[in-house]
Coordinates of N, CA and C and ligand atoms in Angstrom, one line a residue:
M22 N 77.6 -199.4 97.4 CA 78.5 -198.3 97.3 C 79.3 -198.3 96.0
S23 N 79.5 -197.1 95.5 CA 80.2 -197.0 94.2 C 81.7 -196.7 94.4
K24 N 82.4 -197.1 93.5 CA 83.9 -196.8 93.5 C 84.1 -195.9 92.3
K25 N 84.5 -194.7 92.5 CA 84.7 -193.7 91.5 C 86.1 -193.8 91.0
T26 N 86.3 -193.1 89.9 CA 87.6 -192.9 89.3 C 87.9 -191.4 89.3
L27 N 89.1 -191.0 89.7 CA 89.5 -189.6 89.7 C 90.2 -189.4 88.4
L28 N 89.8 -188.4 87.6 CA 90.4 -188.1 86.4 C 91.4 -186.9 86.5
L29 N 92.6 -187.1 86.1 CA 93.6 -186.0 86.2 C 94.0 -185.5 84.8
S30 N 94.4 -184.3 84.8 CA 94.9 -183.8 83.5 C 96.3 -184.3 83.3
A31 N 96.9 -184.1 82.1 CA 98.2 -184.5 81.8 C 99.2 -183.9 82.7
S32 N 98.9 -182.8 83.3 CA 99.8 -182.1 84.3 C 99.4 -182.4 85.7
F33 N 98.6 -183.5 85.9 CA 98.3 -184.0 87.3 C 97.4 -183.1 88.0
Q34 N 96.6 -182.3 87.4 CA 95.6 -181.5 88.1 C 94.2 -182.2 88.1
V35 N 93.5 -182.1 89.2 CA 92.2 -182.7 89.3 C 91.2 -182.1 88.3
L36 N 90.6 -183.0 87.5 CA 89.6 -182.5 86.6 C 88.2 -182.9 87.2
S37 N 88.0 -184.1 87.5 CA 86.7 -184.5 88.0 C 86.7 -186.0 88.4
F38 N 85.7 -186.4 89.2 CA 85.4 -187.8 89.4 C 84.5 -188.2 88.2
I39 N 84.8 -189.4 87.7 CA 84.0 -189.8 86.5 C 83.4 -191.2 86.8
P40 N 82.2 -191.5 86.3 CA 81.6 -192.8 86.5 C 82.3 -193.8 85.7
E41 N 82.1 -195.1 86.1 CA 82.8 -196.2 85.4 C 82.7 -196.2 83.9
R42 N 81.5 -196.0 83.4 CA 81.2 -196.1 82.0 C 82.2 -195.1 81.2
K43 N 82.3 -193.9 81.7 CA 83.1 -192.9 81.1 C 84.6 -193.3 81.2
M44 N 84.9 -193.9 82.3 CA 86.3 -194.3 82.6 C 86.7 -195.4 81.5
Y45 N 85.8 -196.3 81.3 CA 86.2 -197.4 80.3 C 86.3 -196.8 78.9
K46 N 85.4 -195.9 78.6 CA 85.4 -195.2 77.3 C 86.8 -194.6 77.0
L47 N 87.3 -193.9 78.1 CA 88.6 -193.2 77.9 C 89.7 -194.3 77.8
L48 N 89.6 -195.3 78.6 CA 90.6 -196.4 78.6 C 90.6 -197.1 77.3
I49 N 89.5 -197.4 76.7 CA 89.4 -198.2 75.5 C 89.9 -197.3 74.3
K50 N 89.8 -196.0 74.4 CA 90.3 -195.1 73.4 C 91.8 -194.8 73.6
D51 N 92.3 -195.4 74.6 CA 93.8 -195.2 74.9 C 94.1 -193.8 75.2
K52 N 93.2 -193.0 75.8 CA 93.4 -191.6 76.1 C 94.0 -191.4 77.4
V53 N 94.0 -192.4 78.3 CA 94.4 -192.2 79.6 C 95.4 -193.3 80.1
E54 N 96.2 -193.0 81.1 CA 97.0 -194.0 81.7 C 96.6 -194.2 83.2
V55 N 96.7 -195.4 83.7 CA 96.2 -195.7 85.0 C 97.3 -195.4 86.0
I56 N 97.0 -194.6 87.0 CA 97.9 -194.1 88.0 C 97.8 -195.0 89.3
S57 N 96.6 -195.3 89.6 CA 96.4 -196.1 90.9 C 95.1 -196.9 90.7
T58 N 95.0 -198.0 91.5 CA 93.8 -198.9 91.3 C 93.2 -199.3 92.6
W59 N 91.9 -199.8 92.5 CA 91.3 -200.4 93.7 C 91.8 -201.8 93.8
D60 N 91.4 -202.5 94.9 CA 91.9 -203.9 95.1 C 91.1 -204.9 94.2
N61 N 89.9 -204.5 93.8 CA 89.1 -205.5 93.1 C 89.4 -205.5 91.6
E62 N 89.1 -206.7 90.9 CA 89.4 -206.8 89.5 C 88.1 -206.6 88.7
V63 N 88.2 -206.1 87.5 CA 87.0 -206.0 86.7 C 87.4 -206.6 85.3
N64 N 86.3 -207.1 84.6 CA 86.5 -207.7 83.3 C 87.0 -206.7 82.3
W65 N 88.0 -207.1 81.5 CA 88.5 -206.2 80.5 C 88.9 -207.0 79.3
I66 N 89.0 -206.4 78.2 CA 89.3 -207.1 76.9 C 90.4 -208.1 77.2
G67 N 90.1 -209.4 76.9 CA 91.1 -210.4 77.0 C 91.6 -210.8 78.4
G68 N 90.8 -210.4 79.4 CA 91.2 -210.8 80.8 C 90.6 -209.9 81.8
K69 N 91.4 -209.7 82.9 CA 90.9 -208.9 83.9 C 91.9 -207.8 84.3
I70 N 91.5 -206.7 84.7 CA 92.4 -205.7 85.2 C 91.9 -205.2 86.6
K71 N 92.7 -204.6 87.4 CA 92.3 -204.0 88.6 C 91.5 -202.7 88.3
Q72 N 90.4 -202.5 89.0 CA 89.6 -201.3 88.7 C 90.4 -200.0 89.0
P73 N 90.6 -199.2 88.0 CA 91.3 -197.9 88.2 C 90.7 -197.0 89.2
S74 N 91.5 -196.4 90.1 CA 91.0 -195.4 91.0 C 91.4 -194.0 90.6
I75 N 92.6 -193.9 89.9 CA 93.0 -192.7 89.4 C 93.6 -192.9 88.0
I76 N 93.1 -192.1 87.0 CA 93.6 -192.1 85.7 C 94.0 -190.7 85.3
K77 N 95.0 -190.7 84.3 CA 95.5 -189.4 83.9 C 95.4 -189.3 82.4
L78 N 95.0 -188.2 81.9 CA 94.9 -188.0 80.5 C 96.3 -188.0 79.9
K79 N 96.5 -188.6 78.7 CA 97.8 -188.6 78.1 C 98.1 -187.3 77.4
D80 N 97.0 -186.7 76.9 CA 97.1 -185.4 76.1 C 96.7 -184.3 77.0
Y81 N 97.2 -183.1 76.6 CA 96.8 -181.9 77.4 C 95.3 -181.7 77.2
V82 N 94.7 -181.2 78.3 CA 93.2 -181.1 78.4 C 92.5 -180.4 77.3
R83 N 91.4 -180.9 77.0 CA 90.5 -180.2 76.1 C 89.6 -179.4 77.0
K84 N 89.1 -178.3 76.4 CA 88.4 -177.4 77.2 C 87.1 -177.9 78.0
N85 N 86.4 -178.8 77.3 CA 85.2 -179.3 77.9 C 85.4 -180.1 79.2
Y86 N 86.6 -180.6 79.4 CA 86.9 -181.3 80.7 C 87.1 -180.3 81.8
S87 N 88.0 -179.4 81.5 CA 88.4 -178.5 82.6 C 87.4 -177.4 82.9
N88 N 86.5 -177.2 82.0 CA 85.6 -176.1 82.1 C 84.3 -176.5 82.8
S89 N 84.1 -177.7 83.2 CA 82.8 -178.2 83.6 C 82.4 -177.4 84.9
N90 N 81.2 -176.9 84.8 CA 80.5 -176.3 85.9 C 81.2 -175.0 86.4
F91 N 82.1 -174.5 85.6 CA 82.8 -173.3 86.1 C 81.9 -172.1 86.2
S92 N 81.9 -171.4 87.3 CA 81.2 -170.2 87.4 C 82.0 -169.2 88.3
R93 N 81.8 -168.0 88.0 CA 82.5 -166.9 88.8 C 82.0 -166.9 90.2
K94 N 80.7 -167.2 90.4 CA 80.1 -167.2 91.7 C 80.7 -168.3 92.6
A95 N 80.8 -169.5 92.0 CA 81.4 -170.6 92.8 C 82.9 -170.4 93.1
L96 N 83.6 -169.7 92.2 CA 85.0 -169.4 92.4 C 85.2 -168.4 93.5
V97 N 84.3 -167.4 93.6 CA 84.4 -166.4 94.6 C 84.1 -167.0 96.0
K98 N 83.1 -168.0 96.0 CA 82.8 -168.7 97.2 C 83.9 -169.6 97.7
R99 N 84.6 -170.3 96.7 CA 85.7 -171.2 97.0 C 86.8 -170.4 97.7
D100 N 87.1 -169.2 97.1 CA 88.2 -168.4 97.6 C 87.8 -167.4 98.7
K101 N 86.6 -167.5 99.1 CA 86.1 -166.7 100.2 C 86.3 -165.2 99.9
S102 N 86.1 -164.8 98.7 CA 86.2 -163.3 98.3 C 87.6 -162.8 98.7
T103 N 88.6 -163.6 98.8 CA 89.9 -163.2 99.2 C 90.9 -163.3 98.1
C104 N 91.7 -162.2 97.9 CA 92.7 -162.2 96.9 C 93.7 -163.3 97.2
Q105 N 93.9 -164.2 96.3 CA 94.8 -165.4 96.6 C 96.3 -165.1 96.5
Y106 N 96.6 -163.8 96.3 CA 98.0 -163.4 96.2 C 98.3 -162.5 97.5
C107 N 97.5 -161.5 97.7 CA 97.9 -160.6 98.8 C 97.0 -160.9 100.1
L108 N 96.0 -161.8 99.9 CA 95.1 -162.2 101.0 C 94.2 -161.1 101.5
K109 N 94.0 -160.1 100.7 CA 93.1 -159.1 101.1 C 91.6 -159.5 100.9
K110 N 90.8 -159.3 101.9 CA 89.4 -159.6 101.7 C 88.7 -158.5 100.8
L111 N 88.0 -159.0 99.8 CA 87.5 -158.0 98.8 C 86.0 -157.9 98.8
A112 N 85.6 -156.6 98.5 CA 84.2 -156.4 98.3 C 83.8 -156.9 96.9
A113 N 82.6 -157.2 96.7 CA 82.1 -157.7 95.4 C 82.7 -156.9 94.2
S114 N 82.7 -155.6 94.3 CA 83.1 -154.8 93.2 C 84.6 -154.8 93.0
Q115 N 85.3 -155.3 93.9 CA 86.8 -155.3 93.8 C 87.4 -156.6 93.3
I116 N 86.5 -157.6 93.1 CA 86.9 -158.9 92.8 C 87.2 -159.0 91.3
T117 N 88.3 -159.5 90.9 CA 88.6 -159.9 89.5 C 89.0 -161.4 89.5
V118 N 88.9 -162.0 88.4 CA 89.3 -163.4 88.2 C 90.6 -163.5 87.5
D119 N 91.6 -164.1 88.2 CA 92.9 -164.2 87.6 C 93.1 -165.6 87.0
H120 N 93.7 -165.7 85.8 CA 94.1 -167.0 85.3 C 95.5 -167.3 85.7
V121 N 95.7 -168.3 86.5 CA 97.0 -168.6 87.1 C 98.1 -168.8 85.9
L122 N 97.8 -169.7 85.0 CA 98.5 -169.8 83.8 C 97.7 -168.9 82.8
P123 N 98.3 -167.7 82.5 CA 97.6 -166.7 81.7 C 97.0 -167.3 80.4
R124 N 95.9 -166.7 80.0 CA 95.3 -167.1 78.7 C 96.3 -166.9 77.6
A125 N 97.1 -165.9 77.7 CA 98.1 -165.6 76.7 C 99.2 -166.7 76.5
Q126 N 99.3 -167.5 77.6 CA 100.2 -168.7 77.6 C 99.5 -170.0 77.5
G127 N 98.2 -169.9 77.1 CA 97.4 -171.2 76.9 C 96.6 -171.6 78.1
G128 N 96.5 -170.8 79.1 CA 95.7 -171.1 80.3 C 94.2 -171.1 80.0
V129 N 93.4 -172.0 80.6 CA 92.0 -172.1 80.3 C 91.2 -171.5 81.5
T130 N 90.0 -171.2 81.3 CA 89.1 -170.7 82.3 C 88.5 -172.0 83.0
S131 N 89.1 -172.3 84.2 CA 88.6 -173.5 84.9 C 88.9 -173.3 86.4
F132 N 88.3 -174.1 87.2 CA 88.5 -174.0 88.7 C 90.0 -174.2 89.0
T133 N 90.6 -175.1 88.2 CA 92.0 -175.4 88.6 C 93.0 -174.4 88.0
N134 N 92.5 -173.4 87.2 CA 93.4 -172.4 86.7 C 93.0 -171.0 87.0
C135 N 91.9 -170.8 87.8 CA 91.5 -169.5 88.1 C 91.4 -169.3 89.6
V136 N 91.7 -168.0 90.0 CA 91.6 -167.7 91.4 C 91.1 -166.3 91.5
V137 N 90.5 -166.0 92.7 CA 90.1 -164.6 93.0 C 91.3 -163.7 93.2
S138 N 91.3 -162.6 92.6 CA 92.4 -161.7 92.8 C 91.9 -160.2 92.9
C139 N 92.7 -159.4 93.6 CA 92.3 -158.0 93.6 C 92.9 -157.4 92.3
L140 N 92.4 -156.2 92.0 CA 92.8 -155.6 90.7 C 94.3 -155.3 90.7
Y141 N 94.8 -154.9 91.9 CA 96.2 -154.5 92.0 C 97.1 -155.7 91.6
C142 N 96.8 -156.9 92.3 CA 97.6 -158.1 92.0 C 97.4 -158.6 90.6
N143 N 96.2 -158.5 90.1 CA 95.9 -159.0 88.7 C 96.7 -158.1 87.7
N144 N 96.7 -156.8 87.9 CA 97.4 -155.9 87.0 C 98.9 -156.2 87.1
R145 N 99.4 -156.4 88.3 CA 100.8 -156.6 88.6 C 101.3 -157.9 87.9
K146 N 100.4 -158.9 87.9 CA 100.7 -160.2 87.4 C 100.7 -160.2 85.9
A147 N 99.7 -159.5 85.3 CA 99.5 -159.3 83.9 C 99.6 -160.7 83.2
D148 N 100.2 -160.8 82.1 CA 100.3 -162.0 81.3 C 101.4 -162.9 81.7
R149 N 101.6 -163.0 83.0 CA 102.7 -163.9 83.5 C 102.2 -164.9 84.5
T150 N 103.0 -165.9 84.7 CA 102.6 -166.9 85.8 C 103.0 -166.3 87.1
P151 N 102.5 -166.8 88.2 CA 102.9 -166.2 89.5 C 104.4 -166.2 89.7
E152 N 105.0 -167.2 89.3 CA 106.5 -167.3 89.4 C 107.2 -166.2 88.6
Q153 N 106.7 -166.0 87.4 CA 107.3 -165.0 86.5 C 107.1 -163.6 87.1
A154 N 105.9 -163.4 87.8 CA 105.6 -162.1 88.3 C 106.1 -161.9 89.8
G155 N 106.7 -162.9 90.4 CA 107.2 -162.8 91.7 C 106.1 -162.8 92.7
L156 N 104.9 -163.4 92.4 CA 103.8 -163.5 93.3 C 103.7 -164.9 93.8
T157 N 103.1 -165.1 95.1 CA 102.9 -166.4 95.6 C 101.5 -166.7 95.8
L158 N 101.0 -167.8 95.3 CA 99.6 -168.2 95.4 C 99.4 -168.8 96.8
L159 N 98.3 -168.4 97.4 CA 97.9 -168.9 98.8 C 97.9 -170.4 98.8
K160 N 97.2 -171.0 97.8 CA 97.1 -172.4 97.6 C 96.8 -172.8 96.2
R161 N 97.1 -174.0 95.8 CA 96.9 -174.5 94.5 C 95.3 -174.6 94.3
P162 N 94.8 -173.9 93.2 CA 93.4 -173.9 93.1 C 92.8 -175.3 92.7
T163 N 91.7 -175.7 93.3 CA 91.1 -177.0 93.0 C 89.6 -176.8 92.7
H164 N 89.0 -177.9 92.2 CA 87.6 -177.8 91.9 C 86.9 -177.8 93.3
P165 N 86.0 -176.8 93.5 CA 85.4 -176.6 94.8 C 84.7 -177.8 95.4
S166 N 84.0 -178.6 94.6 CA 83.2 -179.7 95.1 C 84.1 -180.9 95.3
Y167 N 85.4 -180.9 95.0 CA 86.2 -182.1 95.2 C 87.2 -182.0 96.3
S168 N 87.0 -181.1 97.2 CA 87.9 -181.1 98.4 C 87.6 -182.4 99.2
S169 N 88.6 -182.9 99.8 CA 88.5 -184.2 100.5 C 87.5 -184.0 101.6
H170 N 87.3 -182.8 102.1 CA 86.4 -182.6 103.2 C 85.0 -183.0 102.9
S171 N 84.6 -182.6 101.7 CA 83.2 -182.9 101.3 C 83.0 -184.4 101.0
Y172 N 84.1 -185.1 100.8 CA 83.9 -186.6 100.5 C 84.0 -187.4 101.7
V173 N 84.8 -187.0 102.7 CA 84.9 -187.7 103.9 C 83.6 -187.8 104.6
S174 N 82.8 -186.7 104.4 CA 81.5 -186.6 105.1 C 80.4 -187.4 104.4
D175 N 80.7 -188.0 103.3 CA 79.7 -188.8 102.5 C 80.0 -190.3 102.7
P176 N 79.3 -191.0 103.6 CA 79.5 -192.4 103.8 C 79.1 -193.3 102.7
Q177 N 78.4 -192.8 101.7 CA 78.0 -193.6 100.5 C 79.1 -193.8 99.5
E178 N 80.2 -193.2 99.7 CA 81.3 -193.3 98.7 C 82.5 -193.9 99.3
Y179 N 83.1 -194.8 98.6 CA 84.4 -195.3 99.0 C 85.5 -194.2 98.8
W180 N 86.4 -194.2 99.7 CA 87.5 -193.2 99.6 C 88.8 -194.0 99.3
H181 N 89.5 -193.6 98.2 CA 90.7 -194.2 97.9 C 91.9 -193.3 98.4
E182 N 92.7 -193.9 99.2 CA 93.7 -193.1 99.9 C 94.7 -192.3 99.0
D183 N 94.9 -192.9 97.8 CA 95.8 -192.2 96.9 C 95.2 -190.8 96.4
W184 N 93.9 -190.7 96.5 CA 93.2 -189.5 96.1 C 93.8 -188.3 96.9
S185 N 94.1 -188.6 98.1 CA 94.5 -187.5 99.0 C 95.7 -186.7 98.5
D186 N 96.6 -187.5 97.7 CA 97.7 -186.8 97.1 C 97.3 -185.7 96.2
Y187 N 96.2 -185.8 95.6 CA 95.7 -184.8 94.6 C 94.7 -183.8 95.2
L188 N 93.9 -184.3 96.1 CA 92.8 -183.5 96.6 C 93.1 -182.7 97.9
N189 N 94.1 -183.1 98.6 CA 94.4 -182.3 99.8 C 95.1 -181.0 99.5
G190 N 95.5 -180.4 100.6 CA 96.2 -179.1 100.4 C 95.2 -178.0 100.0
V191 N 93.9 -178.3 100.3 CA 92.8 -177.4 100.0 C 92.5 -176.5 101.2
Ligands
LIG403 ZN1 95.8 -158.8 95.8

């Protein structure tokens, strides 16, 4: 059984689960800080460290991390064709993609920054955050394949309890 590492952005948003090799690469380049660890130790330069279970990028996300596997189709499926602001069920032709943190304010096109929205809510929100526009998000957007639900059902993976802090609420 493998023990994965959950990679978070500098603002604590879930980016992806990464394999050990990639985790060490980020660690050795001093690009991440360790948030939580597994119980076992692993060899590390000049000694041993506990194997990280959650690491967080020190710098704000580069696009290639947050953008992985993004597709409009998967987003629509994740949000069940429902406007995440007014909860209206939308026909395919009514669906627009809203950037929660608007592109005009540096928001990227990613699962953790995009939601399904009706045209009315999207226009009303414009280049503002939900708070600025007085809109409430149904839930914080997450990567669709990283909901805890899909992991609990996989007995081949260890589950780290601290992951729940970031993966729940889906
Ligand atoms: Zn709406």
